[in-house]
PDB file of C-alpha atoms in Angstrom:
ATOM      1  CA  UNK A  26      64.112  -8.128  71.165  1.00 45.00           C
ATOM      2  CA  UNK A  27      61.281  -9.668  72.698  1.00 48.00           C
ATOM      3  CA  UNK A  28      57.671  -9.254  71.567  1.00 50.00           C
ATOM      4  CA  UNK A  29      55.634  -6.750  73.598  1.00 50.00           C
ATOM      5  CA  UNK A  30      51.742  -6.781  73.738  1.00 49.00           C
ATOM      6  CA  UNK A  31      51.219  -4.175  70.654  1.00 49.00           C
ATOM      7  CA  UNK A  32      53.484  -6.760  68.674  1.00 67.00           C
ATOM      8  CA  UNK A  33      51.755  -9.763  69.238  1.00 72.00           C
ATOM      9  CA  UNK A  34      48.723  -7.744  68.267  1.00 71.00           C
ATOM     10  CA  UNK A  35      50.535  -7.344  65.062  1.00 70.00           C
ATOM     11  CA  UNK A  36      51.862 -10.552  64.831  1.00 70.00           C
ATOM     12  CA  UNK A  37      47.861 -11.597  64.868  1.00 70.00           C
ATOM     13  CA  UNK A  38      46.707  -9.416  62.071  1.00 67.00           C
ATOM     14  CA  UNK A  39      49.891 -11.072  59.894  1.00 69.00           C
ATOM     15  CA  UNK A  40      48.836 -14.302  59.973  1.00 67.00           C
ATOM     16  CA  UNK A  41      45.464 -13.463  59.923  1.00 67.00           C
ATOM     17  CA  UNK A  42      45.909 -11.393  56.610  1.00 63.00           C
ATOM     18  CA  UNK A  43      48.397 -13.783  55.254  1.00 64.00           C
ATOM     19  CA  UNK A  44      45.457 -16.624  56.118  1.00 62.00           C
ATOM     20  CA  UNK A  45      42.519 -13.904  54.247  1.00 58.00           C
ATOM     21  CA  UNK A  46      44.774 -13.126  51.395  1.00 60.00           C
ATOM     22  CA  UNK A  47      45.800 -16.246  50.695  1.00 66.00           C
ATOM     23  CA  UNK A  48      42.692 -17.998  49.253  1.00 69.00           C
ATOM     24  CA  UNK A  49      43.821 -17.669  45.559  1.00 72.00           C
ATOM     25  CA  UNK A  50      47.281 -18.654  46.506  1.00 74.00           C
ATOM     26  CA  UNK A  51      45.691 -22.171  48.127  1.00 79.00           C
ATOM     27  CA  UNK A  52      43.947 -22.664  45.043  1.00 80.00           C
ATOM     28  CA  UNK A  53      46.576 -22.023  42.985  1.00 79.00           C
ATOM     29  CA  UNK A  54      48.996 -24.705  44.717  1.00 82.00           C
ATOM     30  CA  UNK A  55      45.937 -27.239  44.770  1.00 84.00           C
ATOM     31  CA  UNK A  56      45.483 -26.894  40.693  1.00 83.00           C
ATOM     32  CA  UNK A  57      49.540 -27.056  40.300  1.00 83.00           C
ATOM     33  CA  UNK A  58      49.880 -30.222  42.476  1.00 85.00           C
ATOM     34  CA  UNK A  59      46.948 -31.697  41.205  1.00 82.00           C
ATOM     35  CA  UNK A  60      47.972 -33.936  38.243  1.00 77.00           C
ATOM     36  CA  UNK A  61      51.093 -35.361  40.311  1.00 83.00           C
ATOM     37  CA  UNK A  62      51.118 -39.076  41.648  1.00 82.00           C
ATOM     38  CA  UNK A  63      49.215 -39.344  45.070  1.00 77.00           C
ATOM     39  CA  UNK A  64      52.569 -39.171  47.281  1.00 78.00           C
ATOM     40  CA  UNK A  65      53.818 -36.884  46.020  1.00 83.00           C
ATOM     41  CA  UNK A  66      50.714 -34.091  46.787  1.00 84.00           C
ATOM     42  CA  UNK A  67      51.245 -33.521  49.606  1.00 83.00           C
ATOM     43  CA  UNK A  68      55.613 -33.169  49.380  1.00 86.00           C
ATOM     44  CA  UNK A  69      54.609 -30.698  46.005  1.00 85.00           C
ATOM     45  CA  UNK A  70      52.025 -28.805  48.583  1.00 83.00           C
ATOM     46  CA  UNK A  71      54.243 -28.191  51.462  1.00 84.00           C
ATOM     47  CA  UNK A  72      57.567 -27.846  48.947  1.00 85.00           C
ATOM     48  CA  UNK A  73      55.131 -25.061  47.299  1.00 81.00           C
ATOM     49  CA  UNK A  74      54.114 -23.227  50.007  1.00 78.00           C
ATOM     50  CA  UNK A  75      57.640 -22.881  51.697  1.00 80.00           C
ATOM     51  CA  UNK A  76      59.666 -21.527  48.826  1.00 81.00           C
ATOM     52  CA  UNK A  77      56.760 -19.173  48.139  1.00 75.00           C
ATOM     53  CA  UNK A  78      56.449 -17.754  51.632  1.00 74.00           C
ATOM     54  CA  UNK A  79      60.579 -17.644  51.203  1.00 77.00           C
ATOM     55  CA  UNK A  80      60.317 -15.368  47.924  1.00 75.00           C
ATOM     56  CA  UNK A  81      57.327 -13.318  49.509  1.00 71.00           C
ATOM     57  CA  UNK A  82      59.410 -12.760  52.157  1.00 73.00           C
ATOM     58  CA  UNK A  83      61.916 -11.741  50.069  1.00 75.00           C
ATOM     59  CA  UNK A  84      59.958  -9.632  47.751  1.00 70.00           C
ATOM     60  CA  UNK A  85      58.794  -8.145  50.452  1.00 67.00           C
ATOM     61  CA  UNK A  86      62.249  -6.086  51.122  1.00 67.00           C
ATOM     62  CA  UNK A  87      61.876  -4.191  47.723  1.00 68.00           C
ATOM     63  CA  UNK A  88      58.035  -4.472  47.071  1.00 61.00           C
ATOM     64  CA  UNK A  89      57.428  -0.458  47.881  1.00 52.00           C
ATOM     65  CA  UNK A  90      59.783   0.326  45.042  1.00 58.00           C
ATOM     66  CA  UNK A  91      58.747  -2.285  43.005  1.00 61.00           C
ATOM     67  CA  UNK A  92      55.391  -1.392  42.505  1.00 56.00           C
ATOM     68  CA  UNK A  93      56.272   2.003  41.666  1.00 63.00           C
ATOM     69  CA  UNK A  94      57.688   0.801  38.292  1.00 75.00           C
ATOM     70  CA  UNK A  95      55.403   1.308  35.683  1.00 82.00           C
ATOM     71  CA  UNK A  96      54.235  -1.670  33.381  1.00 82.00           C
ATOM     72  CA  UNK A  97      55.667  -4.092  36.203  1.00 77.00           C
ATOM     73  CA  UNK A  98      52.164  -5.270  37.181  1.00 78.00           C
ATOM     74  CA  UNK A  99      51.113  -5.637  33.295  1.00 84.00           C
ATOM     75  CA  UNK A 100      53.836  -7.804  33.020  1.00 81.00           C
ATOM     76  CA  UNK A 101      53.181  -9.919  36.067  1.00 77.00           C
ATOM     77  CA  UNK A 102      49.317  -9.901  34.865  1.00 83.00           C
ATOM     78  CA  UNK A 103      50.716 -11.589  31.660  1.00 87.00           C
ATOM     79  CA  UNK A 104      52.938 -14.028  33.795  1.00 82.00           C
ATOM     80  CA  UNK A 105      49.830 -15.069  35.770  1.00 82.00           C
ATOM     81  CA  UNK A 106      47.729 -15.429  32.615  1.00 88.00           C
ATOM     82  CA  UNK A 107      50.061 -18.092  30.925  1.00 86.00           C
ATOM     83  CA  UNK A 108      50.172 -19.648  34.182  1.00 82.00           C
ATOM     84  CA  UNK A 109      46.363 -20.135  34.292  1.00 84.00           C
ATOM     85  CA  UNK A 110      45.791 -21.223  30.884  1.00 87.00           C
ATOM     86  CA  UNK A 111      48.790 -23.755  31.427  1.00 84.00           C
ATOM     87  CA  UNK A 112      47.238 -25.479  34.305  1.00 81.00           C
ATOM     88  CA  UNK A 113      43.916 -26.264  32.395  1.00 84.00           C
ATOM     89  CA  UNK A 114      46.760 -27.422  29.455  1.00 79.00           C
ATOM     90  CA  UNK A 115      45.777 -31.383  28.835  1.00 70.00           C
ATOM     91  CA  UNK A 116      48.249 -33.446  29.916  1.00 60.00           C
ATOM     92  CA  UNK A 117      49.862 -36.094  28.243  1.00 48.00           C
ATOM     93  CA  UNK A 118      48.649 -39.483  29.976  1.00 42.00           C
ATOM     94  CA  UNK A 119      51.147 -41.735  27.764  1.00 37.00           C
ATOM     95  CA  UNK A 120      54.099 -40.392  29.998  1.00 38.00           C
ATOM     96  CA  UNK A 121      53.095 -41.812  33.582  1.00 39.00           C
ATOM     97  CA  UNK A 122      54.671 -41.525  36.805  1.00 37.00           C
ATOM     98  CA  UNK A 123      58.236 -41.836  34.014  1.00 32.00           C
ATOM     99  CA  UNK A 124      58.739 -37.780  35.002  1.00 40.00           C
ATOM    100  CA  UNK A 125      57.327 -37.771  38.150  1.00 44.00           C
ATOM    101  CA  UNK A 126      59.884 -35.994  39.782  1.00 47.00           C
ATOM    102  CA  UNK A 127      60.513 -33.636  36.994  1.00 57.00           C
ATOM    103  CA  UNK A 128      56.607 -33.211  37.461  1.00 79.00           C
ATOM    104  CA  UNK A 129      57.031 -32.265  41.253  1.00 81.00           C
ATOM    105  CA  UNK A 130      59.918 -30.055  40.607  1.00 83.00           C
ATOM    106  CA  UNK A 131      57.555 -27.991  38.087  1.00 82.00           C
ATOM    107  CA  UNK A 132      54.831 -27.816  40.149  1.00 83.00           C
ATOM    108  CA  UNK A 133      57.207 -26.332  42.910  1.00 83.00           C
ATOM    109  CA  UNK A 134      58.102 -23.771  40.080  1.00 82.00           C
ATOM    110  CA  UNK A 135      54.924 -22.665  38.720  1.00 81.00           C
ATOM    111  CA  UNK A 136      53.908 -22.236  42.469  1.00 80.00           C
ATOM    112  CA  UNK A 137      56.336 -20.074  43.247  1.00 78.00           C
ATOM    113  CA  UNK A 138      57.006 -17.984  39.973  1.00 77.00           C
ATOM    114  CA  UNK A 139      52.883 -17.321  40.234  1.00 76.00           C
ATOM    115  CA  UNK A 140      53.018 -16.906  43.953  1.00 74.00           C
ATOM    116  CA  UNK A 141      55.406 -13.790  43.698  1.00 70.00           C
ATOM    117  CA  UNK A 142      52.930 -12.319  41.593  1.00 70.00           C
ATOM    118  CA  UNK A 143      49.902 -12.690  42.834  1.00 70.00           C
ATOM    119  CA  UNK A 144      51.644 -11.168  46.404  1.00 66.00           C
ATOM    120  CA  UNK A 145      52.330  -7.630  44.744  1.00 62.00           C
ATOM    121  CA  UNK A 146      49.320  -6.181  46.910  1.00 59.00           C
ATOM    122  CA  UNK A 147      49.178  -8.939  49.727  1.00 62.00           C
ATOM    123  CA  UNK A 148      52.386  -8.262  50.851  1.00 64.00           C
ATOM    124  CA  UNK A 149      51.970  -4.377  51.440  1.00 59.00           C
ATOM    125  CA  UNK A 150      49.392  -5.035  53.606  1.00 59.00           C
ATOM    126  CA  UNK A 151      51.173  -7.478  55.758  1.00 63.00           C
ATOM    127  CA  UNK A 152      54.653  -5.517  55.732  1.00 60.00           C
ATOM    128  CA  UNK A 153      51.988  -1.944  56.834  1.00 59.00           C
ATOM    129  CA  UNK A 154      51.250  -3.836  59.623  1.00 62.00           C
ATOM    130  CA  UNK A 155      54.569  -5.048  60.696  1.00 63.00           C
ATOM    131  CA  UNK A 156      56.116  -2.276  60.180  1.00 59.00           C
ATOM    132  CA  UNK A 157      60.297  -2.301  60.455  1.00 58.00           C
ATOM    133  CA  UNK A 158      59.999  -4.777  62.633  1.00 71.00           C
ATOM    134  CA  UNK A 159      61.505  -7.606  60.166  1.00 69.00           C
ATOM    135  CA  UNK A 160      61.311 -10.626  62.231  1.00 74.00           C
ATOM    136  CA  UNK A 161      57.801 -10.125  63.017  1.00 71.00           C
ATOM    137  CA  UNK A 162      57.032 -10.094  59.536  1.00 68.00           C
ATOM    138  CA  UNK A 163      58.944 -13.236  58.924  1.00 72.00           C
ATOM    139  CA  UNK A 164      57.532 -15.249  61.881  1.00 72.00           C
ATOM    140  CA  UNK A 165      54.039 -13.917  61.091  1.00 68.00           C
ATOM    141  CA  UNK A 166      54.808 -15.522  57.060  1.00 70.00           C
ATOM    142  CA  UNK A 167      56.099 -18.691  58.138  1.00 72.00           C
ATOM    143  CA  UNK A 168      53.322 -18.993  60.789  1.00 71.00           C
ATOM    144  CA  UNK A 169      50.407 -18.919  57.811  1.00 70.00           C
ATOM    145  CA  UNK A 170      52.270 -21.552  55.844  1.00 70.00           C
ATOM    146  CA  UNK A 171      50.421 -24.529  57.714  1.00 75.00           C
ATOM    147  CA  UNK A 172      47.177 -22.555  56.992  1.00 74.00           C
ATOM    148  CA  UNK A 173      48.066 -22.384  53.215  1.00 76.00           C
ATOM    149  CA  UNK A 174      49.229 -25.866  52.692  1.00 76.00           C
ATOM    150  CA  UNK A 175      45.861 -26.564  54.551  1.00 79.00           C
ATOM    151  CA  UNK A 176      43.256 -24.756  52.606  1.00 80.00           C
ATOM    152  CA  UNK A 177      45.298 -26.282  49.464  1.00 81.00           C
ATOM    153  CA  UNK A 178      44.591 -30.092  50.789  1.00 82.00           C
ATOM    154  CA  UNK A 179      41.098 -29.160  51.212  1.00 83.00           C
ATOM    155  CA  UNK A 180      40.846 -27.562  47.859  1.00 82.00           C
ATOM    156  CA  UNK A 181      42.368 -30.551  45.947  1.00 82.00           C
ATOM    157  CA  UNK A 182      40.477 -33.064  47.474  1.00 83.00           C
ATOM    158  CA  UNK A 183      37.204 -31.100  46.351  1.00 84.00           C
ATOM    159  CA  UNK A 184      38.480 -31.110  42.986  1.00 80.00           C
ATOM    160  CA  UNK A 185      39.146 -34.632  42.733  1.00 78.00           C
ATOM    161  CA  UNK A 186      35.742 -34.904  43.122  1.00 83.00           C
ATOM    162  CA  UNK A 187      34.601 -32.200  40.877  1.00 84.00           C
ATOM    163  CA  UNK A 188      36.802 -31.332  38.292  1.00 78.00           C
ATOM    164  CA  UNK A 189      34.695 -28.229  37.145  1.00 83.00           C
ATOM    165  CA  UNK A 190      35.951 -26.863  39.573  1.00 82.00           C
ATOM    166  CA  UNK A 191      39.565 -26.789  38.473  1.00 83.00           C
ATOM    167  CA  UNK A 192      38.461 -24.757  35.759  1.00 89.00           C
ATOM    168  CA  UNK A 193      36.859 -22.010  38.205  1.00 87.00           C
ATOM    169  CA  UNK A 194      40.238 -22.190  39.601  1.00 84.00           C
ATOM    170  CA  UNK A 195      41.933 -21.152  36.339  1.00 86.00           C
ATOM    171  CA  UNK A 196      39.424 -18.167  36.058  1.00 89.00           C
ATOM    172  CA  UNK A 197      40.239 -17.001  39.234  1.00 86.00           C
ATOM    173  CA  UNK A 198      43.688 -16.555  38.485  1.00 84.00           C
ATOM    174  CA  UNK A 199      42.357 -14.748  35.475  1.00 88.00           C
ATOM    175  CA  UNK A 200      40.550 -12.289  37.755  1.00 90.00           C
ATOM    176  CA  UNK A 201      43.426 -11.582  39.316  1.00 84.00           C
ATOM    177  CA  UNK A 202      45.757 -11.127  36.526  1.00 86.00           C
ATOM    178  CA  UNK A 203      42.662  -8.792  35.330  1.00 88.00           C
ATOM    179  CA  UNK A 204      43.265  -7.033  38.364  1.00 85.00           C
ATOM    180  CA  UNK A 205      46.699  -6.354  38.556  1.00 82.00           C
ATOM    181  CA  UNK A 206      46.848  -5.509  34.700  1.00 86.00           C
ATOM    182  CA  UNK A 207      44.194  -2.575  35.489  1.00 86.00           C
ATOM    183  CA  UNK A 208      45.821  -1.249  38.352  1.00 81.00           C
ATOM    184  CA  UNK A 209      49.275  -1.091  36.635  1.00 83.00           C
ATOM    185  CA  UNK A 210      50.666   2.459  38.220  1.00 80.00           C
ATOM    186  CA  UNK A 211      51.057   3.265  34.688  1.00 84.00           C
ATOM    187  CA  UNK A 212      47.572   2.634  33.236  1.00 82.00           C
ATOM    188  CA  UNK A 213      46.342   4.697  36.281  1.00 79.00           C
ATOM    189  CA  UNK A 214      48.435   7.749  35.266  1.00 82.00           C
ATOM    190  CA  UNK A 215      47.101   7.127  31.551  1.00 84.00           C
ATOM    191  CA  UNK A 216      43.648   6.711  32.544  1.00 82.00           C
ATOM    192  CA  UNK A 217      43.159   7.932  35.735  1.00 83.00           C
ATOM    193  CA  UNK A 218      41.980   6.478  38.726  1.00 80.00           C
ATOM    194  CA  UNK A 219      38.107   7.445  38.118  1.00 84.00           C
ATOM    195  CA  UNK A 220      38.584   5.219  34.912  1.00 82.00           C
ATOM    196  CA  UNK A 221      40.362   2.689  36.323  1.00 81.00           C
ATOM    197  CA  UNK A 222      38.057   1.982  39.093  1.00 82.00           C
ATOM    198  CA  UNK A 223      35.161   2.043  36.559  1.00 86.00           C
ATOM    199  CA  UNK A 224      36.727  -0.522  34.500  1.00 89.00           C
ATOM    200  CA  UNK A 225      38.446  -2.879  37.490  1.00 88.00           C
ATOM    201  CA  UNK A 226      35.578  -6.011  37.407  1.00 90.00           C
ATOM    202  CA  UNK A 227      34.732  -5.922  33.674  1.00 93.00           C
ATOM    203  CA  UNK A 228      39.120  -6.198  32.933  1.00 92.00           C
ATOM    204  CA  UNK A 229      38.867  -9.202  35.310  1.00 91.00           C
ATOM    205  CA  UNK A 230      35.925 -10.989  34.307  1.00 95.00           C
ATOM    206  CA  UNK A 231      36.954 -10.468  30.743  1.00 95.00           C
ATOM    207  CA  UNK A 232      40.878 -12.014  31.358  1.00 94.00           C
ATOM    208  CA  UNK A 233      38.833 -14.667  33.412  1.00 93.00           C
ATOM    209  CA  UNK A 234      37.089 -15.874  30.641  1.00 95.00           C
ATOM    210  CA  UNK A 235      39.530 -15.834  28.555  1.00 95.00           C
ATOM    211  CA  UNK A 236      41.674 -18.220  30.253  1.00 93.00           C
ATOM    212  CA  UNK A 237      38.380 -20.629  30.304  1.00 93.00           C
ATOM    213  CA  UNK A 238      38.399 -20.090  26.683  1.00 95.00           C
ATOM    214  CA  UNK A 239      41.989 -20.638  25.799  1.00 93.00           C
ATOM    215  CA  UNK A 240      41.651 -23.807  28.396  1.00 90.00           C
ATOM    216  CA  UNK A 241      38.870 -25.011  26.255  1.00 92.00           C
ATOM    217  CA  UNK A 242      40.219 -24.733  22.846  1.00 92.00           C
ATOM    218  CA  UNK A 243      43.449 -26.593  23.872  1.00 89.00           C
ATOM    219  CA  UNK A 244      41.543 -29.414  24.949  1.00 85.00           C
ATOM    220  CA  UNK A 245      39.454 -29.193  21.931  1.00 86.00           C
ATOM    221  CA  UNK A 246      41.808 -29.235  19.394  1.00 85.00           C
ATOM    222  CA  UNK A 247      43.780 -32.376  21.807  1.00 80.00           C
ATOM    223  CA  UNK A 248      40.956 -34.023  21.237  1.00 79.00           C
ATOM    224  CA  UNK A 249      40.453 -33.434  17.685  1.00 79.00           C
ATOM    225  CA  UNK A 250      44.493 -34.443  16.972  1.00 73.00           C
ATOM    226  CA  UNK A 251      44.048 -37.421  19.382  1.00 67.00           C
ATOM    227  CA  UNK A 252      44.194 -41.294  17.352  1.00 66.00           C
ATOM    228  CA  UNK A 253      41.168 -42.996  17.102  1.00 57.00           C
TER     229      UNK A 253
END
């Protein structure tokens, strides 16, 4: 079935949602690749971004009765935390380029495993728009994957440059993990909606900073264990 003029309207908004929502994502795959040897970047960007689009694609099949489960997004918030306080983890410069490959393959992983969920709300958006029409929705996906591996080169090569601003890259994450934990369908049956609309911003800024903290800390104590 060929696409008619309403469908590439639709096939549009897709990418161009996938593009909007996909900001965090781009920064997420720029802090994961960003301790891996120089050839390998760009391979752990583009590996990244395809088996993530592949899962949201995926996940996209059984997100409506996924996020009807209660505690699901408390969990993923959890997920997304450890992820965020594991990228600002020092490394351990004595090993090299010895596991560089194991290095790439875990990059690929964290990308994905956080990818799925940070895309419990981006992908309702993108299936609403296309619909039942599945290979819209695919095509749409796989179109935005250039755009995601793109914003991710542009992100890493800023923080090469500034490495503060990895850190601001772990707190986002913790925004969003603050996010998702708040709007758990669960909490908002507990709570109510009033309550947890009041209490959205000051749940993320507070998981936020805690990730900066726990990020801290670990490099503190390094540090403080490290020879003289």
């Amino acid at each position: 079935m060929g696409l008619g003029s309403v469908d590439w309207l639709a096939f549009g908004e897709i990418v161009w949602i996938n593009a909007l929502l996909s900001g965090d994502n781009a920064v997420l795959i720029a802090m994961a690749c960003r301790a891996l040897p120089a050839r390998q970047r760009r391979m752990g960007m583009i590996l990244g971004a395809g088996v993530a689009i592949a899962l949201r694609i995926l996940f996209t099949l059984v997100i409506v009765a996924l996020l009807g489960v209660p505690y699901l997004k408390v969990v993923g918030a959890l997920a997304l935390l450890y992820i965020a306080v594991d990228l600002l983890a020092p490394g351990d410069e004595a090993e090299g380029e010895v596991k560089s490959s194991e290095s790439l393959l875990r990059a690929v992983g964290t990308i994905a495993v956080a990818d799925v969920v940070m895309s419990l709300d981006n992908v309702i958006a993108i299936a609403g728009v296309a619909g039942d029409h599945f290979g819209l929705l695919v095509a749409g996906l796989v179109i935005s994957v250039p755009m995601i591996v793109a914003g991710s080169a542009v992100i890493l090569a800023v923080m090469d440059r500034f490495p503060l601003i990895v850190w601001a890259g772990a707190a986002l994450l913790g925004f969003v993990a603050g996010e998702m934990l708040i709007s758990d369908v669960a909490l908002a049956d507990r709570l109510g909606a009033a309550v947890v609309h009041d209490w959205e911003t000051t749940t993320a800024v507070t998981l936020a900073a805690l990730v900066v903290a726990a990020g801290w800390m670990m490099r503190r104590l390094k540090r403080r264990d490290a020879p003289s």
